[in-house]
XYZ file of N, CA, C and O in Angstrom:
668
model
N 102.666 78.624 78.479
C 104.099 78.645 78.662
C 104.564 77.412 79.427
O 105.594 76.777 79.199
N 103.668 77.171 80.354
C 104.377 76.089 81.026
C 104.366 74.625 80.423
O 105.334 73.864 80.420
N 103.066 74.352 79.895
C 102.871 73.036 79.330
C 103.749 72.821 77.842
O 104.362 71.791 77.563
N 103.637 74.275 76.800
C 105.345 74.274 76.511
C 106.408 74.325 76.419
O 107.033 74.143 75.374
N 107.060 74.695 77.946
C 108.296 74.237 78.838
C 108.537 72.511 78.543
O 109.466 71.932 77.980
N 107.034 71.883 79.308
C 107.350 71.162 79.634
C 107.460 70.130 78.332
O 107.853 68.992 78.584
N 107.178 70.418 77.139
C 106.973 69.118 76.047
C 107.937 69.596 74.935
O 107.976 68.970 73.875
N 108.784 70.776 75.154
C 109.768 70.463 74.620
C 111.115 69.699 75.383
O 112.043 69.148 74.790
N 110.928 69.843 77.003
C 111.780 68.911 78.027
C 112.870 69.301 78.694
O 113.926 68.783 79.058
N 112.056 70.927 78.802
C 113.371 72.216 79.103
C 112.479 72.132 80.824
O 111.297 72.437 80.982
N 113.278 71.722 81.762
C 112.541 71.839 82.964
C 111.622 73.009 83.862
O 111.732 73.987 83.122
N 111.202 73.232 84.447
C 110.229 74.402 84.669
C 111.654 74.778 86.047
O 111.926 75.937 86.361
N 112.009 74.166 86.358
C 112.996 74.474 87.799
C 113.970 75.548 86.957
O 114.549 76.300 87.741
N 114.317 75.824 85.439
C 115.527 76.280 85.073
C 115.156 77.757 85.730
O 113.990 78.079 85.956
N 116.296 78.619 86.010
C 116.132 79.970 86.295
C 115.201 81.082 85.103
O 114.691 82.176 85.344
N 115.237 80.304 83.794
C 115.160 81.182 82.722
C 113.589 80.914 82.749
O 112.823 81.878 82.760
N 113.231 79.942 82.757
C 112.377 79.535 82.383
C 110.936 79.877 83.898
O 109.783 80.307 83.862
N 111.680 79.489 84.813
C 110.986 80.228 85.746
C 110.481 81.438 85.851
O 109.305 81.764 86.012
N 111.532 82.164 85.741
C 111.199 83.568 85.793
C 110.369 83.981 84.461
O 109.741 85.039 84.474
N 110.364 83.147 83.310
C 109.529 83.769 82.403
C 107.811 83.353 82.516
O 106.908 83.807 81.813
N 107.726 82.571 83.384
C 106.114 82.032 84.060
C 106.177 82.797 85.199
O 105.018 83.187 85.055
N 106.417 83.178 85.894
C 106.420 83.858 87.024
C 105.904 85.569 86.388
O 105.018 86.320 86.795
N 106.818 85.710 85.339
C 106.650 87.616 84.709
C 105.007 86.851 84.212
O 104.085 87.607 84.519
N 104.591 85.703 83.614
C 103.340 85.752 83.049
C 102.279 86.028 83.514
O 101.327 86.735 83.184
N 102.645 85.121 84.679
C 101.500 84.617 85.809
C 101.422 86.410 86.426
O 100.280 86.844 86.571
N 102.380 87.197 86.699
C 102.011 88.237 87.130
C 101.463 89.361 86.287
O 100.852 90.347 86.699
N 101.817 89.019 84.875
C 100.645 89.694 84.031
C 99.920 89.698 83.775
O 99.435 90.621 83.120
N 99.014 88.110 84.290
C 97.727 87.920 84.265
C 97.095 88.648 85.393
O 96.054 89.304 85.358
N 98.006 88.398 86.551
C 97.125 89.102 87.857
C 96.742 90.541 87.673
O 95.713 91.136 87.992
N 97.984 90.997 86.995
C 97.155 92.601 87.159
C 96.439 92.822 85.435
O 96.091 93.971 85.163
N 96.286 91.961 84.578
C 95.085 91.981 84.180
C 93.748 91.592 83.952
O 92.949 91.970 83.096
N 93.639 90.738 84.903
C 92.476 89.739 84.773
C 91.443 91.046 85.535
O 90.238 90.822 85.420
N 91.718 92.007 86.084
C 90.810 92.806 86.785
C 89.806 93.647 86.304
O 88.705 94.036 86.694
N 91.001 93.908 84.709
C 89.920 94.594 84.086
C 89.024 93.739 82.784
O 88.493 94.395 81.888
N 88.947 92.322 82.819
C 88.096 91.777 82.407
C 86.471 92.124 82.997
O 86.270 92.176 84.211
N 85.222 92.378 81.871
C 84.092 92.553 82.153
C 83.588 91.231 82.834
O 83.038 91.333 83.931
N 83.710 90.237 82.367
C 82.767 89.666 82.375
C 83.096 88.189 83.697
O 83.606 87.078 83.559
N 82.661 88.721 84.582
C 82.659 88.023 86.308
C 82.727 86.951 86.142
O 83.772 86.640 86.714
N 82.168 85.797 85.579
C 82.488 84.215 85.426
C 84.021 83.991 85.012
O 84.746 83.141 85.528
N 84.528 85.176 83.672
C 85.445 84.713 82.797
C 86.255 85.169 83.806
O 87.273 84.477 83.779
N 86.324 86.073 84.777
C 87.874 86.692 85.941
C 87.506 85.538 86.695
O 88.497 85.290 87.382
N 86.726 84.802 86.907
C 86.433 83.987 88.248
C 87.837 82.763 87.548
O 88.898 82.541 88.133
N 87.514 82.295 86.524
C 87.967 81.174 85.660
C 89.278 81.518 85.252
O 90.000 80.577 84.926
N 89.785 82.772 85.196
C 91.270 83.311 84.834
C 91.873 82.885 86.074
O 92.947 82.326 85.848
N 91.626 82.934 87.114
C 91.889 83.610 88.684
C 92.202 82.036 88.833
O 93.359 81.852 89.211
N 91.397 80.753 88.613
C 91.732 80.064 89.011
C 92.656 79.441 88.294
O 93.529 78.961 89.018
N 92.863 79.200 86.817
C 93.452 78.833 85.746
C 95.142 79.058 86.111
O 96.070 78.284 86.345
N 95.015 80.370 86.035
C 96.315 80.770 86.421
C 97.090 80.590 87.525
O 98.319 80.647 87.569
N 96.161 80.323 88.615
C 96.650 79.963 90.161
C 97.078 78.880 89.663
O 98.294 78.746 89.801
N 96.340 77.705 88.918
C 96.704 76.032 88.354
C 98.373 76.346 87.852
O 99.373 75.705 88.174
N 98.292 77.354 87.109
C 99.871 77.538 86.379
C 101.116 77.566 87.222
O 102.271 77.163 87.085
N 100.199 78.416 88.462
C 101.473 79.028 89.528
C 102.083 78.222 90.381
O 103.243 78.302 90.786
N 100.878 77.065 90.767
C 100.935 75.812 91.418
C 102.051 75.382 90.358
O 103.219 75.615 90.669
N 101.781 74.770 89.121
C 103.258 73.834 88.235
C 103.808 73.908 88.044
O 104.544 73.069 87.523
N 104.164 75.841 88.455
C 105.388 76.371 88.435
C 106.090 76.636 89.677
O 106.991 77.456 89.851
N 105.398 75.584 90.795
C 105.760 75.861 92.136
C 106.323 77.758 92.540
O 107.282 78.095 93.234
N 105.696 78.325 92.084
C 105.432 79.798 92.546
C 103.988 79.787 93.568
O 102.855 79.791 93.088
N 104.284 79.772 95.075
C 103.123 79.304 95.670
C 102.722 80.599 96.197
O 101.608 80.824 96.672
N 103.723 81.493 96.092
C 103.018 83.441 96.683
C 101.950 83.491 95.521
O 100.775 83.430 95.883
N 102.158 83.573 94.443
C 101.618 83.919 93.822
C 100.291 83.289 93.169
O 99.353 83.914 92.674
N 100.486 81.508 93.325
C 99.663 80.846 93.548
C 98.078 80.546 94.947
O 96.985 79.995 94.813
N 98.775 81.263 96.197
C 97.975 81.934 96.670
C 97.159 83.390 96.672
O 96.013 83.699 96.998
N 98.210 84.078 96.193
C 97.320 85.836 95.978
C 96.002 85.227 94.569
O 95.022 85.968 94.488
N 96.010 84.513 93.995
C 95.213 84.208 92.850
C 94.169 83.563 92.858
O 93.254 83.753 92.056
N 94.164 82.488 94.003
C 93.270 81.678 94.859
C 92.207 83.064 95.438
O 91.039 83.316 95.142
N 93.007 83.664 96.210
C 92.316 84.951 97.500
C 91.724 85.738 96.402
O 90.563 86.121 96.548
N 92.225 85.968 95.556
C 91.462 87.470 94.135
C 89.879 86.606 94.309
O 88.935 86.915 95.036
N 90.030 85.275 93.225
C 89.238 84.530 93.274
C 87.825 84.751 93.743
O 86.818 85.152 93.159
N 88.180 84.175 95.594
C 87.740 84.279 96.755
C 86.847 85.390 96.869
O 85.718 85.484 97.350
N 87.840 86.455 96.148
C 87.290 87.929 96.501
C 85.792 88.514 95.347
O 84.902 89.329 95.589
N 86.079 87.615 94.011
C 84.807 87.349 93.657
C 83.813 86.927 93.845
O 82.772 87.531 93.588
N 83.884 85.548 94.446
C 82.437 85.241 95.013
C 81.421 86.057 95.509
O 80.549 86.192 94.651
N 81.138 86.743 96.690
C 80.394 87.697 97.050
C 79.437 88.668 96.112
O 78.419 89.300 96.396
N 80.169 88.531 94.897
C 79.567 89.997 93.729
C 79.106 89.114 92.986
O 78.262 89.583 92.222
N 79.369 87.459 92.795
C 78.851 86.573 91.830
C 77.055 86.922 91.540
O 76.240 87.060 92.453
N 76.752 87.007 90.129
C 75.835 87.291 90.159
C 74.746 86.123 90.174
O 75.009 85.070 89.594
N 73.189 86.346 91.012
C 72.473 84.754 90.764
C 72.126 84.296 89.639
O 71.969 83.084 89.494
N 71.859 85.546 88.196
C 71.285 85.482 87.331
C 72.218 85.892 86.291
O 73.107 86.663 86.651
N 72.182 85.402 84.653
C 72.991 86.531 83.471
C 71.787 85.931 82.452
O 70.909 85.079 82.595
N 72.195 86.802 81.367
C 71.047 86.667 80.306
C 72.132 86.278 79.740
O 73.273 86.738 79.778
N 71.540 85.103 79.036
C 72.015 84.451 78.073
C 72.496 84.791 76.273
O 72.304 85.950 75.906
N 72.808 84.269 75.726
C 72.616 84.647 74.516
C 71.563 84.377 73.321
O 71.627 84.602 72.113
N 70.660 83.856 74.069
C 69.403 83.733 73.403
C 68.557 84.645 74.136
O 67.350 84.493 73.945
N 69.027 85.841 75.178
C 68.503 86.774 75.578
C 67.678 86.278 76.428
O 66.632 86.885 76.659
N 67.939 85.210 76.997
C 67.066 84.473 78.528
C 67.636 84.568 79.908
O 68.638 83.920 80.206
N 67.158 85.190 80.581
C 67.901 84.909 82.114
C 67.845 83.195 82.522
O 66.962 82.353 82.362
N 68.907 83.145 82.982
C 68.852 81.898 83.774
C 69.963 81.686 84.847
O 71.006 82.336 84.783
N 69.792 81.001 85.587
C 70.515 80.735 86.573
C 72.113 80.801 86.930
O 72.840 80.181 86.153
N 72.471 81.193 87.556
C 74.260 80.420 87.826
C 75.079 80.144 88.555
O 76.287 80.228 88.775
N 73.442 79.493 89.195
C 74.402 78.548 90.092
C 75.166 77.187 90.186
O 75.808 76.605 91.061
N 74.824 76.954 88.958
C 75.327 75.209 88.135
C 76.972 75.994 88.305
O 77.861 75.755 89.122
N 76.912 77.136 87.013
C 78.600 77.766 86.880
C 79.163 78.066 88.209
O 80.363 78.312 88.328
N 78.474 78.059 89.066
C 79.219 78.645 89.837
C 79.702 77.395 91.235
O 80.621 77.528 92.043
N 78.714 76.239 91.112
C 79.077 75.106 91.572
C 80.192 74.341 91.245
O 80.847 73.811 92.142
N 80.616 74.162 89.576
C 81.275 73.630 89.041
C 82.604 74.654 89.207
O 83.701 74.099 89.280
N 82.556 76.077 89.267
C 84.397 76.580 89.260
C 84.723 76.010 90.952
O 85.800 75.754 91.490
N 83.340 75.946 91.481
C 83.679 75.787 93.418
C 84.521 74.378 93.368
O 85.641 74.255 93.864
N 83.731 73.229 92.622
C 84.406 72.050 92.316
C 86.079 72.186 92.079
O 87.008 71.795 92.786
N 86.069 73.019 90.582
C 87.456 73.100 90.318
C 88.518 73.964 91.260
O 89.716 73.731 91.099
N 88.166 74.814 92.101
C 88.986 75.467 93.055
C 89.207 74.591 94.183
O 90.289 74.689 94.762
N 88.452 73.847 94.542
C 88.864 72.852 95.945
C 89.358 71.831 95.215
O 90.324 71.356 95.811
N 89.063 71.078 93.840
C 90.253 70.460 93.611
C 91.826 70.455 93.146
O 92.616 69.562 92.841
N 91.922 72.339 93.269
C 93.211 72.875 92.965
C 94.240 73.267 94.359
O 95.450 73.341 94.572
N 92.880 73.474 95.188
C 93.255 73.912 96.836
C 94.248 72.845 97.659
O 95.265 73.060 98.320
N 93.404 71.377 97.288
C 94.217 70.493 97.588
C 95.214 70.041 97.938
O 95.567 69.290 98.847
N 95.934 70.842 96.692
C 97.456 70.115 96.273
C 98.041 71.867 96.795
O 99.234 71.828 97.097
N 97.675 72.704 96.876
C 98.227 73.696 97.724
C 98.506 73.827 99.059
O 97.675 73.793 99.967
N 100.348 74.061 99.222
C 100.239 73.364 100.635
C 100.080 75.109 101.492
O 100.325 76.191 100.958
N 99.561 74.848 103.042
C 99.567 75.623 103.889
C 100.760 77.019 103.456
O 101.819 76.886 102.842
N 100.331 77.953 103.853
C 101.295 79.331 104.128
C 101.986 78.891 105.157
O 101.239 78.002 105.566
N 102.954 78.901 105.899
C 103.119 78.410 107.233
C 103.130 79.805 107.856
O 103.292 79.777 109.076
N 102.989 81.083 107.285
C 103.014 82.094 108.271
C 101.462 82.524 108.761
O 101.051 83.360 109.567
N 100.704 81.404 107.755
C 99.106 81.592 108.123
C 98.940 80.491 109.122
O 99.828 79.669 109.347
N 97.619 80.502 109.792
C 96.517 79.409 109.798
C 96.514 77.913 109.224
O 96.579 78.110 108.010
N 96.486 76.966 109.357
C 96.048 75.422 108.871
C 94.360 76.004 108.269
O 93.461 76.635 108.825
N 94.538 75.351 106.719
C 93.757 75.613 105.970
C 92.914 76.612 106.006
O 91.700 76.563 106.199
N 93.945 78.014 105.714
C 93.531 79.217 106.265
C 92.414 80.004 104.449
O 91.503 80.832 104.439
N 92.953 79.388 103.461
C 92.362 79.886 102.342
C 90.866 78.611 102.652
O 89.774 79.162 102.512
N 90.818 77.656 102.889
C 89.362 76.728 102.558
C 88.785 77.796 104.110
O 87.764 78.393 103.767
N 89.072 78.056 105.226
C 88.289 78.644 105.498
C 87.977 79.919 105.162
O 86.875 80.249 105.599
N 88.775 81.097 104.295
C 88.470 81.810 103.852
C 87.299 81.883 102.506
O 86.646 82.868 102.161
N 87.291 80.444 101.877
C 86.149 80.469 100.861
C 85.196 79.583 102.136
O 84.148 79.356 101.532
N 85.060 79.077 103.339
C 83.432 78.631 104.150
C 83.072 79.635 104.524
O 81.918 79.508 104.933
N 83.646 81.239 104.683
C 83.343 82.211 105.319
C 83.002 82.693 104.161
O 82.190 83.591 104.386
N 83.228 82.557 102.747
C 82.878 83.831 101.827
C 81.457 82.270 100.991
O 80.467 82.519 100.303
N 81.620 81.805 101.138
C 80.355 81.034 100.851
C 79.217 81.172 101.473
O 78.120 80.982 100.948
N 79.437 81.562 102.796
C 78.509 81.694 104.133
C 77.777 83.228 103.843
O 76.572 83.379 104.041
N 78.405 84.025 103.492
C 78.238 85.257 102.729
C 77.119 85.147 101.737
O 76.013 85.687 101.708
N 77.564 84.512 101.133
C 76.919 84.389 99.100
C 75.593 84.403 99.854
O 75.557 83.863 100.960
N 74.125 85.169 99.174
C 72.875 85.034 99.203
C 72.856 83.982 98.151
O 73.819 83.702 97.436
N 71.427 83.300 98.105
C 70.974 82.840 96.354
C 70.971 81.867 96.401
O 70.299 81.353 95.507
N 71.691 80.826 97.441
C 71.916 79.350 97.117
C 70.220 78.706 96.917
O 69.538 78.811 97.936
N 69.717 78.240 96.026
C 68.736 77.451 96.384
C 69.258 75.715 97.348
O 70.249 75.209 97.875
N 67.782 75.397 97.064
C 68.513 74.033 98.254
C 69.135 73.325 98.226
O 69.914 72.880 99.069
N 68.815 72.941 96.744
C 70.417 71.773 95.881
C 71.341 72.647 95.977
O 72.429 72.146 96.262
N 71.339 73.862 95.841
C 72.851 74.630 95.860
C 73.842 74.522 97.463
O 75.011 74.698 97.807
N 72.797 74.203 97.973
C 73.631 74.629 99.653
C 73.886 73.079 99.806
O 74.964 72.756 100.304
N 73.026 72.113 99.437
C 73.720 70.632 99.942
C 74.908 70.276 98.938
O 75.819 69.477 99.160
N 74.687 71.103 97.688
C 75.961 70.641 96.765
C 77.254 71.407 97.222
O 78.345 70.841 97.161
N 77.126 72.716 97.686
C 78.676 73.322 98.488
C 78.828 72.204 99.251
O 79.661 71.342 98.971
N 77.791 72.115 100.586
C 78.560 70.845 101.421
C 78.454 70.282 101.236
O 78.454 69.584 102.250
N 78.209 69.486 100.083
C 79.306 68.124 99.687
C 80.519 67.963 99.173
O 81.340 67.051 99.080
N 80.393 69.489 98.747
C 82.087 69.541 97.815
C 83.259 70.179 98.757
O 84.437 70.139 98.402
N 82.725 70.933 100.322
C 83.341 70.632 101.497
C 84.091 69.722 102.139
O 85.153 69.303 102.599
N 82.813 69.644 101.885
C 83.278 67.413 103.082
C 84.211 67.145 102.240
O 85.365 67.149 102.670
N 83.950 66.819 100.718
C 84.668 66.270 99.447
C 86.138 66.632 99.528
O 86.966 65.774 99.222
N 86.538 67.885 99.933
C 87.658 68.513 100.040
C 88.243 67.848 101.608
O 89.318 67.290 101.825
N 87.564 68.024 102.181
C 88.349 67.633 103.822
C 88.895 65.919 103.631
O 89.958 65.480 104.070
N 87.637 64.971 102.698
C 88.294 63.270 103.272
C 90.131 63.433 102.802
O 91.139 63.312 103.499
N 89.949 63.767 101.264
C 92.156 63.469 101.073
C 92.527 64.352 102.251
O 93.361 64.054 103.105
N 91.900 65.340 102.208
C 92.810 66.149 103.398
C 93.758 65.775 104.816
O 94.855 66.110 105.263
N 92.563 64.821 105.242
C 93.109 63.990 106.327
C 93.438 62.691 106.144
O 93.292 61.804 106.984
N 94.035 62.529 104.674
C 94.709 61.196 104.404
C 95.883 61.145 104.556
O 96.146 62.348 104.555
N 96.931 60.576 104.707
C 98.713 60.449 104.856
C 99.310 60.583 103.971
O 100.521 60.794 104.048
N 98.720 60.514 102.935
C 98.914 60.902 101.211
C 97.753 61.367 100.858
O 96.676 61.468 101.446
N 98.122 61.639 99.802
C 96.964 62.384 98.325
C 97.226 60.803 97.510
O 98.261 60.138 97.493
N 96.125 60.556 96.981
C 95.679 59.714 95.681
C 96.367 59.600 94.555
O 96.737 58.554 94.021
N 96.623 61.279 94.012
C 97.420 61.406 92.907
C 98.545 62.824 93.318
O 98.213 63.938 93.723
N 99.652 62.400 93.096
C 100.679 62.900 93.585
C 100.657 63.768 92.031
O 100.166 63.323 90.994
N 101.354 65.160 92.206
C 101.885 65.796 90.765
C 103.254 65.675 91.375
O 103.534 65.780 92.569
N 104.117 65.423 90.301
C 105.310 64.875 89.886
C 105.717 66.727 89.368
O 105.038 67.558 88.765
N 107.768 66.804 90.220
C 107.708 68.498 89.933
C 106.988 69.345 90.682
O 106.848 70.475 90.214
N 106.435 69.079 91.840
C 105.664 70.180 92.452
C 105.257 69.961 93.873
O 104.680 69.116 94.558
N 105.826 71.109 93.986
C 105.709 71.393 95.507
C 104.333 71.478 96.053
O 103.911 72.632 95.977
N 103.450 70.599 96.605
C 102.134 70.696 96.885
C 102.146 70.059 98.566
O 103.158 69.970 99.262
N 100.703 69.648 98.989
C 100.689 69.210 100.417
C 100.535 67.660 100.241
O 100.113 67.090 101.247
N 100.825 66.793 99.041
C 101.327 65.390 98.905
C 102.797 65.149 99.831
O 103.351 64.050 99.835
C-alpha cells in the first residue's frame, strides 16, 4: 500500500491515505500471531514495522519492533529443512538481527521511554538467547557496536525523505 501511494504521487501525509496504512499495518499485527512458522512472524514483525516507519505511524512502528523482540527467546537453534536435514539458524537469525538494527536506526526515541530503550530491550533479550556458537556471539557484537557508531553521529548518512525518524 504504501510503495503504491507513493508511485502513483498521492502523498502518504493525506488523511485518506494514512488511515488506510495505519487499518493495514494493524491487520497485520493482530495477524501475524497466528502464523506457524517462527522465522516467517519474525520477518512479518519487522517488514511491517519498515511500513509503519514510511508511514510515520511510530506507536505502531514500535509495538512491532517489541512483538519482534518478543520472538527471539523461542527462536529455534535448529529447523529441518526441506531436504529433511536439520541445520542451523543462526546465519537466519543473524541476518533479520542485521535488518532490525538497521530499521531501529532511523526510529526515533519514545520520549515517554528511556534513550534507546528498544536496542536495550533486544541486548537484554539477546543476552537471554542460549545457542550462540562463537562466530554467533562476536557477530551480534559487531552488529551492536555497528548500530551505536551512526548513533552517535550529528546526522545519519542516509536521511529518508517524508519521515519522521532520529535523522
Amino acid at each position: 500500500a504504501v510503495v503504491s501511494t507513493q508511485s502513483t504521487g498521492e502523498s502518504l501525509s493525506s488523511r485518506k491515505v494514512a488511515s488506510f496504512v495505519r487499518g493495514c499495518i494493524a491487520y497485520c499485527y493482530i495477524t501475524i500471531p497466528s502464523i506457524t512458522s517462527h522465522f516467517l512472524r519474525l520477518q512479518l514483525y519487522l517488514l511491517v514495522a519498515q511500513v509503519a516507519l514510511l508511514a510515520n505511524s511510530l506507536a505502531q512502528c514500535d509495538s512491532l519492533l517489541c512483538e519482534g523482540l518478543k520472538l527471539l527467546p523461542e527462536t529455534p537453534d535448529t529447523a529441518t529443512g526441506t531436504d529433511g536435514r536439520v541445520h542451523s539458524t543462526e546465519e537466519q537469525l543473524l541476518d533479520w538481527l542485521a535488518r532490525y538494527l538497521s530499521t531501529l536506526l532511523y526510529v526515533p526515541d519514545n520520549p515517554h521511554e528511556e534513550t534507546l530503550h528498544i536496542y536495550r530491550e533486544l541486548t537484554a533479550t539477546i543476552a537471554e538467547k542460549k545457542g550462540w556458537s562463537n562466530y554467533g556471539t562476536l557477530r551480534v557484537k559487531c552488529l551492536l557496536l555497528q548500530y551505536l557508531q551512526p548513533v552517535a553521529q550529528p546526522s545519519y548518512p542516509h536521511p529518508i525523505s517524508e519521515v519522521i525518524s532520529n535523522d
